[in-house]
Coordinates of C-alpha atoms (C1' of nucleotides) in Angstrom, one line a residue:
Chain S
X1127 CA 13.5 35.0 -29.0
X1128 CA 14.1 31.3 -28.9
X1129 CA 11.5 28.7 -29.9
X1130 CA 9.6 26.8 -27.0
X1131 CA 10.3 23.2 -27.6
X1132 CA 9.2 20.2 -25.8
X1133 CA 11.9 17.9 -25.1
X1134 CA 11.0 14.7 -26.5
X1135 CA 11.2 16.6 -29.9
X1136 CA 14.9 18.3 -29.3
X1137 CA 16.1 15.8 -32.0
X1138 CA 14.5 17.8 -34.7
X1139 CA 16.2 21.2 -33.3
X1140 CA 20.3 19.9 -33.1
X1141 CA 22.0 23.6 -33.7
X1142 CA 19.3 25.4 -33.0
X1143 CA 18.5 27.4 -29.9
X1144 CA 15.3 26.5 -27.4
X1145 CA 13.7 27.2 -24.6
X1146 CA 12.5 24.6 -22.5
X1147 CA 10.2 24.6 -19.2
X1148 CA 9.7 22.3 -16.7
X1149 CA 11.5 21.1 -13.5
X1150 CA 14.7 20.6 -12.1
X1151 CA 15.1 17.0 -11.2
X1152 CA 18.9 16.8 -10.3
X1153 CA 21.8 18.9 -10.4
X1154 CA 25.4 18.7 -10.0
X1155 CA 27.8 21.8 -9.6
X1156 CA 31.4 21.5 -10.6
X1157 CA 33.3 24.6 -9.7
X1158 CA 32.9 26.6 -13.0
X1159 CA 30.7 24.1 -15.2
X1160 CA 27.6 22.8 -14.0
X1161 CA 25.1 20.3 -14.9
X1162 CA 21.1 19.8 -14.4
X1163 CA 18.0 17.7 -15.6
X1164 CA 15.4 18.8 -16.5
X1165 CA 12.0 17.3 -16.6
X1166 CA 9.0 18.6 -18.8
X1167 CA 7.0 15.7 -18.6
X1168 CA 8.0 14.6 -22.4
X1169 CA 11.2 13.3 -21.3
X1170 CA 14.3 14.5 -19.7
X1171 CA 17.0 16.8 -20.9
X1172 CA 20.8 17.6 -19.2
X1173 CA 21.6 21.1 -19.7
X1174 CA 25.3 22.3 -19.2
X1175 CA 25.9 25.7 -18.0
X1176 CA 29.4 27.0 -18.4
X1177 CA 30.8 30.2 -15.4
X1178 CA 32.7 31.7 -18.7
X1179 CA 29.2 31.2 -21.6
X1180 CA 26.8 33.0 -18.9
X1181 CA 26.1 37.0 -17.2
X1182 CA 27.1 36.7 -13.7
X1183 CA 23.9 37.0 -13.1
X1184 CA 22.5 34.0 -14.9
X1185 CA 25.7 31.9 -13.1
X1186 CA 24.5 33.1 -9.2
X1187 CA 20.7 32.1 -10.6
X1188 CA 22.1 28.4 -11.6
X1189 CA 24.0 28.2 -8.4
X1190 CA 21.1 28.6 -6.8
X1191 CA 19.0 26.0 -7.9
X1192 CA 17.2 23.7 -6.0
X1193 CA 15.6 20.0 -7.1
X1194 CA 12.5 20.8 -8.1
X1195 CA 12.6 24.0 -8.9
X1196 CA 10.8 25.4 -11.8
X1197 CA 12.4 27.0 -14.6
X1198 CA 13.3 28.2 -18.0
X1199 CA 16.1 26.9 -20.0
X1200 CA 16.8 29.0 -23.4
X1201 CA 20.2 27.5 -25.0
X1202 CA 21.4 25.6 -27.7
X1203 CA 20.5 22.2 -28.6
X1204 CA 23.8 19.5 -28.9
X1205 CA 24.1 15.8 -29.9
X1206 CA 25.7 14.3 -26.8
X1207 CA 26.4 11.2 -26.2
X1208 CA 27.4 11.6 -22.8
X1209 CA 23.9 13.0 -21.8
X1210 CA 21.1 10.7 -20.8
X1211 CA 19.0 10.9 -23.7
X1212 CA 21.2 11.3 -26.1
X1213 CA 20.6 15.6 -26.5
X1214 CA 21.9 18.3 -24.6
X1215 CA 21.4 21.9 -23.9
X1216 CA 24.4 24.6 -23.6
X1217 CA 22.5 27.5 -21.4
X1218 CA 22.8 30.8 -22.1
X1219 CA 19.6 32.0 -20.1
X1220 CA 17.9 30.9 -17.2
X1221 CA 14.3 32.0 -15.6
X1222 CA 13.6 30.9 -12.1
X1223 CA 9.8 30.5 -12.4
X1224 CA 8.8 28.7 -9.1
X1225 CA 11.9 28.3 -6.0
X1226 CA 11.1 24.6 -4.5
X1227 CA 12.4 24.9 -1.0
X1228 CA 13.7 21.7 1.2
X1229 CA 11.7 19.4 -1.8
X1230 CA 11.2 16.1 0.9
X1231 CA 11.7 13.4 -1.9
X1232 CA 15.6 12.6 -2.5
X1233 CA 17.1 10.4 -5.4
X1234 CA 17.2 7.8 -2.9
X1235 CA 15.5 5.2 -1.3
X1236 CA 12.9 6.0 0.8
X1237 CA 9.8 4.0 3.1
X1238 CA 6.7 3.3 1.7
X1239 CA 4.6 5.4 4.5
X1240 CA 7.2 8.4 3.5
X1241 CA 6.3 7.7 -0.1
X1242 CA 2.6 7.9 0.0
X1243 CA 2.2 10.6 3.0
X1244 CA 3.6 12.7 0.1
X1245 CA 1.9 11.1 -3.2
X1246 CA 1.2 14.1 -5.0
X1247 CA 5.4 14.7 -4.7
X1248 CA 6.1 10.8 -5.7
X1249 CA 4.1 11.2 -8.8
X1250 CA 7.3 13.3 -10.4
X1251 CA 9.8 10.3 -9.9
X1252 CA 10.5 8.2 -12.4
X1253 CA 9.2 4.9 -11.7
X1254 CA 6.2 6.2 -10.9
X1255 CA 5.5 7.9 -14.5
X1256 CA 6.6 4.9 -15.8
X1257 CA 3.9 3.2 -14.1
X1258 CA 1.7 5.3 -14.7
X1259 CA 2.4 5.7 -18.5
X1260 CA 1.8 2.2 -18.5
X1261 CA -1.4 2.6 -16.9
X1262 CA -2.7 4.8 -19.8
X1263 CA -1.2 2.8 -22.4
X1264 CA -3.5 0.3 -21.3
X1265 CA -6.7 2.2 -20.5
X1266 CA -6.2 3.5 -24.3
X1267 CA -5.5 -0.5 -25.5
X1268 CA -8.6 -1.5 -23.3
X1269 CA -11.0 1.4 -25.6
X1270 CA -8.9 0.7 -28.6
X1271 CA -10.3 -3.2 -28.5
X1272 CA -13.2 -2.7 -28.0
X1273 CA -14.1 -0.4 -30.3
X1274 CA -12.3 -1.8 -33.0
X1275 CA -15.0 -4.9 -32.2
X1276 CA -18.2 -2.3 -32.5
X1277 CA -18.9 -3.0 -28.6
X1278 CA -20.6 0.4 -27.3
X1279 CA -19.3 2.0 -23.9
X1280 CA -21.9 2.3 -21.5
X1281 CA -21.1 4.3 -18.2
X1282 CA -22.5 2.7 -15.5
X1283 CA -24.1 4.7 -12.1
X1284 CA -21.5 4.7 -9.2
X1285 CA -24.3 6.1 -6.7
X1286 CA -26.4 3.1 -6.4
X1287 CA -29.0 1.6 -4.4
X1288 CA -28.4 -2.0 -2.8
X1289 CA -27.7 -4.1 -5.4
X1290 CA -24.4 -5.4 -6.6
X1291 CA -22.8 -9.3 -5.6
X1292 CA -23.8 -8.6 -2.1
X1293 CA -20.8 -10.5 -0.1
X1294 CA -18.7 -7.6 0.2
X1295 CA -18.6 -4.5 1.4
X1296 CA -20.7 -1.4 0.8
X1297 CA -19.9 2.2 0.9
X1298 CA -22.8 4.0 2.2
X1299 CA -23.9 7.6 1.4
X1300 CA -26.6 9.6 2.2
X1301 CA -28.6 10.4 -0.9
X1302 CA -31.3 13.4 0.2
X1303 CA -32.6 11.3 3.3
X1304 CA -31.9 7.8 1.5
X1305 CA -29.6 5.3 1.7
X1306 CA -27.4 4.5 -1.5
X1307 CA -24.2 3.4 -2.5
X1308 CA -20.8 3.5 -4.2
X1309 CA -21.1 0.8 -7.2
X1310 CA -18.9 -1.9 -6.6
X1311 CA -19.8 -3.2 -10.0
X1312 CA -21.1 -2.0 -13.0
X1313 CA -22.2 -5.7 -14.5
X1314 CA -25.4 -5.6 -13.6
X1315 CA -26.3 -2.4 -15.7
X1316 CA -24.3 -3.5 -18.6
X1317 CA -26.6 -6.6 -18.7
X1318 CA -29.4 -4.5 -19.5
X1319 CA -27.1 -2.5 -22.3
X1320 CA -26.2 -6.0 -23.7
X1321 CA -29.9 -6.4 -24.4
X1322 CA -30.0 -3.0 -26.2
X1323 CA -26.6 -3.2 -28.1
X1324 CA -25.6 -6.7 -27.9
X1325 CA -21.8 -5.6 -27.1
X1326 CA -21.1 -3.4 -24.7
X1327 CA -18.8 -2.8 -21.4
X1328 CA -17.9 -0.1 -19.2
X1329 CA -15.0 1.4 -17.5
X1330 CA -14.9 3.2 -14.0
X1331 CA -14.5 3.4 -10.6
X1332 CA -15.7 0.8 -8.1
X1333 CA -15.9 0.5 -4.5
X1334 CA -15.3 -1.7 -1.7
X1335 CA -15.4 -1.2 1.6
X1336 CA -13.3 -4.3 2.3
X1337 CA -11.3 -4.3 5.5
X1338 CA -8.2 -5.7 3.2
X1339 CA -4.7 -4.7 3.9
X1340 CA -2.9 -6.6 1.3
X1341 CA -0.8 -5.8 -1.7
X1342 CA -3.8 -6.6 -4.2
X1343 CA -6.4 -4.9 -2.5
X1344 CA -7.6 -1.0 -3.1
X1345 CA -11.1 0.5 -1.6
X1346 CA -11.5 2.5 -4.8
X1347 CA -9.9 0.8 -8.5
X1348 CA -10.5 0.9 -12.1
X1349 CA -12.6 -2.3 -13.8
X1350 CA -13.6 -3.0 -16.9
X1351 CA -16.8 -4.7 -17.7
X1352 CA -17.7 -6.1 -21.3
X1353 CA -20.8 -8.0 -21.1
X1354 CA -21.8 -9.7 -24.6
X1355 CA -25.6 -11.1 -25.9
X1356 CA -25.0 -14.5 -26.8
X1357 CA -22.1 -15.4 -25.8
X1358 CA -21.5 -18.7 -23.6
X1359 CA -19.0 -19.7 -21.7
X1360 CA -16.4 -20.7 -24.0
X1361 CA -17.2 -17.5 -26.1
X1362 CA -16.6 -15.5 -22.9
X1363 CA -13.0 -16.7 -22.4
X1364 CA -11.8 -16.8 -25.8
X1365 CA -12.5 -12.7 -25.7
X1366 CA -10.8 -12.8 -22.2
X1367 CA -7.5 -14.0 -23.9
X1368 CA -7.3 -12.1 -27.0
X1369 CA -8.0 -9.0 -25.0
X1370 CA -5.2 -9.8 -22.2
X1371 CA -3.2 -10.7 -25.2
X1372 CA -3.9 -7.2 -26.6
X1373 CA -3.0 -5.4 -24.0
X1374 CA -0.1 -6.8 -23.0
X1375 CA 1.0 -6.1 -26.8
X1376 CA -0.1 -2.7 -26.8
X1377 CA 2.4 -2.7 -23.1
X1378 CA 5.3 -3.8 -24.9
X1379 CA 5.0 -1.9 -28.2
X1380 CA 4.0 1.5 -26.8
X1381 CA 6.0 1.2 -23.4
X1382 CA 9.4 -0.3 -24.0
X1383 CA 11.2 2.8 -22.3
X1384 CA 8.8 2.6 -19.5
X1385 CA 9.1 -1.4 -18.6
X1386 CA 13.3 -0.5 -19.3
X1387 CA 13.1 2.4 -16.6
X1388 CA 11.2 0.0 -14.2
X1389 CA 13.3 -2.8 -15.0
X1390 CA 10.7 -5.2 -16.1
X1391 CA 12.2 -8.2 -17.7
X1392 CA 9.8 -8.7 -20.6
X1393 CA 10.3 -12.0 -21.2
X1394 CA 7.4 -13.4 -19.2
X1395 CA 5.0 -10.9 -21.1
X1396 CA 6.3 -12.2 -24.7
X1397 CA 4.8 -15.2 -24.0
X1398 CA 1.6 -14.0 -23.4
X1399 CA -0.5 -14.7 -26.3
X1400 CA -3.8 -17.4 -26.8
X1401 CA -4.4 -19.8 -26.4
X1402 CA -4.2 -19.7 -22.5
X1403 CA -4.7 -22.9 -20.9
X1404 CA -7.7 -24.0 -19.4
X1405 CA -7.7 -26.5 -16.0
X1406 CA -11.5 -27.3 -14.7
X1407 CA -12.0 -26.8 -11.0
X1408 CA -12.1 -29.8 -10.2
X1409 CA -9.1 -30.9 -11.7
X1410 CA -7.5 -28.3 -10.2
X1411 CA -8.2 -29.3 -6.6
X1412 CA -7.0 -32.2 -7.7
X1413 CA -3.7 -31.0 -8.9
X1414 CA -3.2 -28.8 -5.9
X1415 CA -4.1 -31.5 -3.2
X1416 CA -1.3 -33.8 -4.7
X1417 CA 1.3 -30.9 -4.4
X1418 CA 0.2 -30.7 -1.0
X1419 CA -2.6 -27.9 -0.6
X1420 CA -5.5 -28.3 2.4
X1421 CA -8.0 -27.4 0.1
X1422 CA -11.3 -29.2 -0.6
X1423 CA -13.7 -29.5 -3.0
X1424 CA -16.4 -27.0 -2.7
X1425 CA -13.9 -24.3 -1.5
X1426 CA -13.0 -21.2 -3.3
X1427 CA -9.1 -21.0 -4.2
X1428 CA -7.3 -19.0 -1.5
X1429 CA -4.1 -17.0 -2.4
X1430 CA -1.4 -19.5 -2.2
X1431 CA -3.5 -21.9 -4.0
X1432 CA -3.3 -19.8 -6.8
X1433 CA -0.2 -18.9 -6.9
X1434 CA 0.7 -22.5 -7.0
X1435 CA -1.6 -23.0 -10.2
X1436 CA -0.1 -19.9 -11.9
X1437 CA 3.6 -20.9 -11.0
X1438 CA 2.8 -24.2 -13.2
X1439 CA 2.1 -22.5 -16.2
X1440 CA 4.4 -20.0 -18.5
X1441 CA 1.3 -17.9 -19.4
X1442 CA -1.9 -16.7 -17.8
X1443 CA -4.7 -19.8 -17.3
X1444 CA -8.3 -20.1 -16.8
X1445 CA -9.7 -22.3 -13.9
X1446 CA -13.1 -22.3 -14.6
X1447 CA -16.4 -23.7 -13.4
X1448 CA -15.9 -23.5 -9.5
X1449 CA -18.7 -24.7 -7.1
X1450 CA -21.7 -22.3 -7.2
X1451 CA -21.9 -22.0 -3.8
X1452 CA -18.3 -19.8 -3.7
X1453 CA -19.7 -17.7 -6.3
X1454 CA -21.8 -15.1 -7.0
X1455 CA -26.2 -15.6 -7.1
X1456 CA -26.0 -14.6 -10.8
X1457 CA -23.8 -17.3 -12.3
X1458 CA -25.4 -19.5 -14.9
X1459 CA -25.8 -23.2 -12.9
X1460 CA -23.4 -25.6 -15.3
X1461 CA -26.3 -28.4 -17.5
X1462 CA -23.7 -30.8 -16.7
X1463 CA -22.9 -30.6 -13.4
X1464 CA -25.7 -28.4 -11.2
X1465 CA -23.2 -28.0 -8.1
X1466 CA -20.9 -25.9 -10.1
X1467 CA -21.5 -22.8 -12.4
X1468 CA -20.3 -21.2 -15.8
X1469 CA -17.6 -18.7 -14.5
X1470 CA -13.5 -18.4 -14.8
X1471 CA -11.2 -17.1 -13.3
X1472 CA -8.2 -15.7 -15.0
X1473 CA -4.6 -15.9 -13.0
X1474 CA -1.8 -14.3 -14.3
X1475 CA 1.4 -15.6 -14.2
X1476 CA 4.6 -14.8 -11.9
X1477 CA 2.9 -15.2 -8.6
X1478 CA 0.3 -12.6 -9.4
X1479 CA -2.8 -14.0 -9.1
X1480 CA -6.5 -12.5 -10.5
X1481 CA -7.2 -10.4 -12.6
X1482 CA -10.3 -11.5 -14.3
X1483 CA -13.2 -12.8 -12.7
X1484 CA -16.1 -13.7 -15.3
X1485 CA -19.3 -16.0 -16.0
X1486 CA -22.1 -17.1 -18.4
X1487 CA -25.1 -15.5 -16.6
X1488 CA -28.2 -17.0 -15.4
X1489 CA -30.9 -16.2 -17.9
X1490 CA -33.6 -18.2 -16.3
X1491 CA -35.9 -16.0 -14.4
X1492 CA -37.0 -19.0 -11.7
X1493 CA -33.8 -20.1 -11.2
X1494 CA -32.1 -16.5 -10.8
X1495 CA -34.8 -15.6 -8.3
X1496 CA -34.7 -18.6 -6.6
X1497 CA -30.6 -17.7 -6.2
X1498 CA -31.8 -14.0 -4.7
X1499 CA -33.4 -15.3 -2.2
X1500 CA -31.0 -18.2 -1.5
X1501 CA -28.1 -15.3 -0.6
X1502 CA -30.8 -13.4 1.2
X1503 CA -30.2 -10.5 -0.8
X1504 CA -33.5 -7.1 -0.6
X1505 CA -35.4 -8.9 -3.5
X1506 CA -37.1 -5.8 -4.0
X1507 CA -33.8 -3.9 -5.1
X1508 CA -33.3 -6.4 -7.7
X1509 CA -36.6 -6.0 -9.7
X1510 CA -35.0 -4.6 -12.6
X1511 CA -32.5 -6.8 -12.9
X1512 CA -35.2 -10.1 -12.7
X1513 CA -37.0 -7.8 -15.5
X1514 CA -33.9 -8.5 -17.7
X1515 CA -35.1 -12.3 -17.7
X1516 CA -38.9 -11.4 -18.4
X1517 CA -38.8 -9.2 -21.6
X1518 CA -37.1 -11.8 -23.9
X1519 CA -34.2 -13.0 -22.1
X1520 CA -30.7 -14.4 -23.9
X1521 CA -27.8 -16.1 -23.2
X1522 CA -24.6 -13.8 -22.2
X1523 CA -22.0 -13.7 -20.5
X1524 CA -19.2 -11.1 -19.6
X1525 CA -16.0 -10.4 -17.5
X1526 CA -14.6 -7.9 -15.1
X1527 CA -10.7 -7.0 -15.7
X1528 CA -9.1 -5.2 -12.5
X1529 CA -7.2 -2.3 -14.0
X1530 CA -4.7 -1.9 -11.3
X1531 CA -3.6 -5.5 -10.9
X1532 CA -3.3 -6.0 -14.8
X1533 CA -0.9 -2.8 -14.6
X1534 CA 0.7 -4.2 -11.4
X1535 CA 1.6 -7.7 -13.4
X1536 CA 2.9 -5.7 -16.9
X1537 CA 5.0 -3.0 -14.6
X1538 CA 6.3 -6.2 -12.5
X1539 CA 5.2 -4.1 -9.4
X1540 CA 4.5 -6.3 -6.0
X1541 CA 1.7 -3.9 -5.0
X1542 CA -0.9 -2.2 -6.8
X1543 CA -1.1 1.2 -4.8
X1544 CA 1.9 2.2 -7.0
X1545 CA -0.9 1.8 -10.5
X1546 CA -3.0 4.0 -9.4
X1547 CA -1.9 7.7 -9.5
X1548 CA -4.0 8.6 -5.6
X1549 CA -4.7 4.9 -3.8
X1550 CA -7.6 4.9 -2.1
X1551 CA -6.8 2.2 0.8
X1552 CA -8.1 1.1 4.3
X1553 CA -6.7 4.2 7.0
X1554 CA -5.5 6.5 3.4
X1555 CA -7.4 8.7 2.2
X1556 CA -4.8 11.7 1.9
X1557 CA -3.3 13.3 -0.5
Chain D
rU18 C1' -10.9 -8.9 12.3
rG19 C1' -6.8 -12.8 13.3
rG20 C1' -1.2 -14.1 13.0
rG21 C1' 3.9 -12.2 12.4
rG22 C1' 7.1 -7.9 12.1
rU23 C1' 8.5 -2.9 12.9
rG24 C1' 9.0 2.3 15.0
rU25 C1' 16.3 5.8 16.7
rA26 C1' 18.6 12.9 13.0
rG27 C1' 14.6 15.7 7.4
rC28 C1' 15.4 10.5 4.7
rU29 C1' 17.6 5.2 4.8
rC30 C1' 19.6 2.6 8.7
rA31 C1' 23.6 1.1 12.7
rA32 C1' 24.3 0.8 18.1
rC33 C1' 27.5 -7.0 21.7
rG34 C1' 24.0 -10.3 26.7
rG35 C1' 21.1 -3.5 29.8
rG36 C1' 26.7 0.6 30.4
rC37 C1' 29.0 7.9 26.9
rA38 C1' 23.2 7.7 20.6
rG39 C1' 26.4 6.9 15.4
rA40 C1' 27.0 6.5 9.8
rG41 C1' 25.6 7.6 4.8
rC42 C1' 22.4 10.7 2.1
rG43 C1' 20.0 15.5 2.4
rG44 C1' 20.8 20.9 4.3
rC45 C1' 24.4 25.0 5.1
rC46 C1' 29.8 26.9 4.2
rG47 C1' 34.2 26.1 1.2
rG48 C1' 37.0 23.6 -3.1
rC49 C1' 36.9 21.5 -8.0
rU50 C1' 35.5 22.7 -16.2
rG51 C1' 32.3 16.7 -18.2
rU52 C1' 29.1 15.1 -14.1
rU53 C1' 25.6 10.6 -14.5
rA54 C1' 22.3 8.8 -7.0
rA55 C1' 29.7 13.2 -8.9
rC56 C1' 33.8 13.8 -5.6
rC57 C1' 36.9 16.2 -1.4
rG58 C1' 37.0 19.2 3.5
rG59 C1' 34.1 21.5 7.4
rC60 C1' 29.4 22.8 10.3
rA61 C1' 24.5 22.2 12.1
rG62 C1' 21.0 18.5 13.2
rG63 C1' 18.0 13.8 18.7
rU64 C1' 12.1 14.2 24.3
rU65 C1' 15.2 6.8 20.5
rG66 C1' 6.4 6.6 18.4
rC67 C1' 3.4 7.8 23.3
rA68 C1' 2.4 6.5 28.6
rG69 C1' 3.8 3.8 32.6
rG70 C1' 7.0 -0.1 35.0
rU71 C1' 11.7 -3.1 36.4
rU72 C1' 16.9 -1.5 37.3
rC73 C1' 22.5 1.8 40.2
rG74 C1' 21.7 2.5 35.0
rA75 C1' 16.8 1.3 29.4
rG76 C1' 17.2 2.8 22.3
rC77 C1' 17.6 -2.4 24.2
rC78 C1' 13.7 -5.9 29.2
rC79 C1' 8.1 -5.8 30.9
rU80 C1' 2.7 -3.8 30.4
rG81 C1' -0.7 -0.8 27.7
rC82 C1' -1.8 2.4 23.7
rC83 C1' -0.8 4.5 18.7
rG84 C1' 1.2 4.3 13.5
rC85 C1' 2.9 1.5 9.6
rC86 C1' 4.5 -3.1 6.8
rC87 C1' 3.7 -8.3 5.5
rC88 C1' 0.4 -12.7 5.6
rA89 C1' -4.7 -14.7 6.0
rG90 C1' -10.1 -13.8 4.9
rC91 C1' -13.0 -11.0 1.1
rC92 C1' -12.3 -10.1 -4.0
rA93 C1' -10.7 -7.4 -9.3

RNA sequence: UGGGGUGUAGCUCAACGGGCAGAGCGGCCGGCUGUUAACCGGCAGGUUGCAGGUUCGAGCCCUGCCGCCCCAGCCA
């Protein structure tokens, strides 16, 4: 009875026989030899099979075969250089475990539509584990920095009542008789953890009901939402780069094989480290209206706008206190200049835009009620949060990172439906 | 929601200015002992998204509807 091995660790059993179980992912018959890889979800082994080494039996069972198929492989382990990866299996037994009949994804190229229609599939190809492997590289790197920093995870609600940044989108439920809602933001809560732990963040699900069809756009993704007692403005961004900084090491170090099977030229993600630079607003406008862009002071940024800022740098940058009437009601008014606010946004590099959105908040109770009812938001939803403000309010600030776009950038992928392993978008809610 | 595209074999795409609907891959059959998206020969596979219209004749032109993609807005 051979040893069950996984095959990332076949190295360790060269002349030695193994079985190994997973999938069949191509195959290539050649009159009396034949040729398959297998996948096990460790990695990806070529196993020969020879007419004259096998039973009859176990040759018309290869023969067979069909992509996907599940199996056992029991043969012995060979250096080859020849094979991808480097190892390769001489069969000697082979157990059909599960036939895959007329399997609808081919080693080719294939539509979008096609691709997603039949996600749960897709998820076995390559580039999409890569992606995904990436994706949980970085969800680890994101718990790793922040408990290495003593900041405590608090899990914020997703069924919420009306309360959130108000301007977009809610997802409506019915709660026994009542009305709530998916959370499309978990800041708020964390502002009352920050008051009870000082450092804190979460990291879930968040909704929007956004009628978006674009390549940066999901109704359901992943953020991640530190929130920090004392910190200002400045404080807030230096933490935003060393933690994009942190991750995109973490990318690199962990998921070389990964970014090589996607093709990512790494390059541009070297040169990611702090200090990022900083451009005001205002100079910003500035700089964009002299290249040419409509846009006017008081505005928010649109797409193109930023991509133009980005394009200018070799790194991610900050622009930071934009007007507060494009922003959000609980952004901290800026002492210097009351028509703008203590926020930044963070665009990353190569055309990709944002993937931080973040802000001193406003700690004085007047002034954050007076912004409530300004945005005509249900005052009454928000007593809580105003409460925040009345039992010895603080200075803090905090950021949200979007998972799927951060993971988008490092993979070099032009849309972020690939990030996530089941994209929730406008008209898809299947598989 | 607005603007621009697109829809042809299971998949990816061809088809001159309106004139017999095709290829590659996949499938099936056969051949091949070192393949790397193998190769060679053969076979099967179509209501050209749906409904109407113009025309001797429509995959192609017109109208409506549907699906999807891209861009914009909103944002992470």
């Amino acid at each position: 009875m051979a040893v069950i091995a996984e095959v990332r660790e076949l190295g360790r059993h060269v002349g030695e026989e193994v079985t190994v179980r997973g999938w069949i992912q191509t195959m290539r018959s050649h009159g009396r030899i034949g040729f398959v890889v297998l996948r096990d979800g460790s990695g990806i082994v070529q196993a020969v099979v020879g007419q004259k080494d096998v039973s009859p039996r176990i040759w018309d069972r290869f023969q067979a075969l069909t992509q996907e198929s599940s199996v056992l492989l029991t043969g012995l382990v060979r250096e080859d250089a020849r094979a991808p990866g480097g190892y390769e299996l001489t069969v000697r037994d082979l157990v059909l475990v599960g036939r895959s009949e007329d399997y609808p994804i081919q080693p080719k190229e294939h539509g979008v539509d096609f691709l997603l229609d039949r996600r749960h599939l897709w998820l076995r190809s390559s580039q999409q584990r890569a992606v995904l492997r990436v994706r949980n590289e970085v969800e680890q790197a994101i718990h790793d920095f922040f408990y290495a920093r003593d900041f405590v995870r608090i899990d914020t609600p997703i069924l919420t009542g009306a309360i959130g940044e108000a301007a977009t989108t809610l997802f409506e439920v019915d709660y026994f008789e009542q009305k709530a809602y998916l959370a499309q933001t978990g800041q708020l809560y964390v502002e009352a953890a920050a008051a009870a732990f000082g450092k804190v963040y979460c990291f879930g699900p968040t909704f929007r009901a956004e009628k978006s069809k674009t390549r940066r756009h999901l109704t359901e993704f992943w953020m991640v939402e530190p929130e920090v007692a004392w910190n200002d403005s400045a404080d807030n961004m230096r933490l935003q780069e060393q933690f994009v900084a942190y991750i995109v090491e973490r990318a690199l170090e962990r998921c070389r094989n990964d970014l090589a099977v996607l093709e990512r030229d790494t390059t541009a993600l070297e040169r990611v480290t702090p200090p990022f630079p900083r451009l005001d607003y205002s100079d910003a406008v500035k700089m964009l209206q002299e290249r040419g862009s409509e846009v006017e002071w008081g505005e928010d940024l649109g797409g193109a706008d930023e991509t133009m800022v980005s394009e200018s740098y070799d790194r991610p940058v900050f622009v930071y206190n934009y007007p507060g009437a494009a922003k959000a009601f609980y952004m901290k008014e800026n002492p210097a200049d009351p028509r703008t606010v203590l926020c930044d946004d963070l665009l990353a590099p190569e055309g990709v835009g944002e993937i931080i959105g973040g802000s001193q908040r406003e700690d004085d109770y007047d002034r954050l009620l007076a912004r409530i009812r300004e945005e005509k938001l249900p005052e009454e939803a928000y007593g809580w949060y105003l409460d925040l403000r009345r039992y010895g309010t603080f200075p803090h600030a905090g950021f949200g990172l979007g998972l799927e776009r951060t993971v988008a950038w490092i993979c070099g992928r032009a849309h972020i439906r690939e990030t996530i392993p089941f994209p929730r978008m406008l008209y898809r809610l299947y598989p």
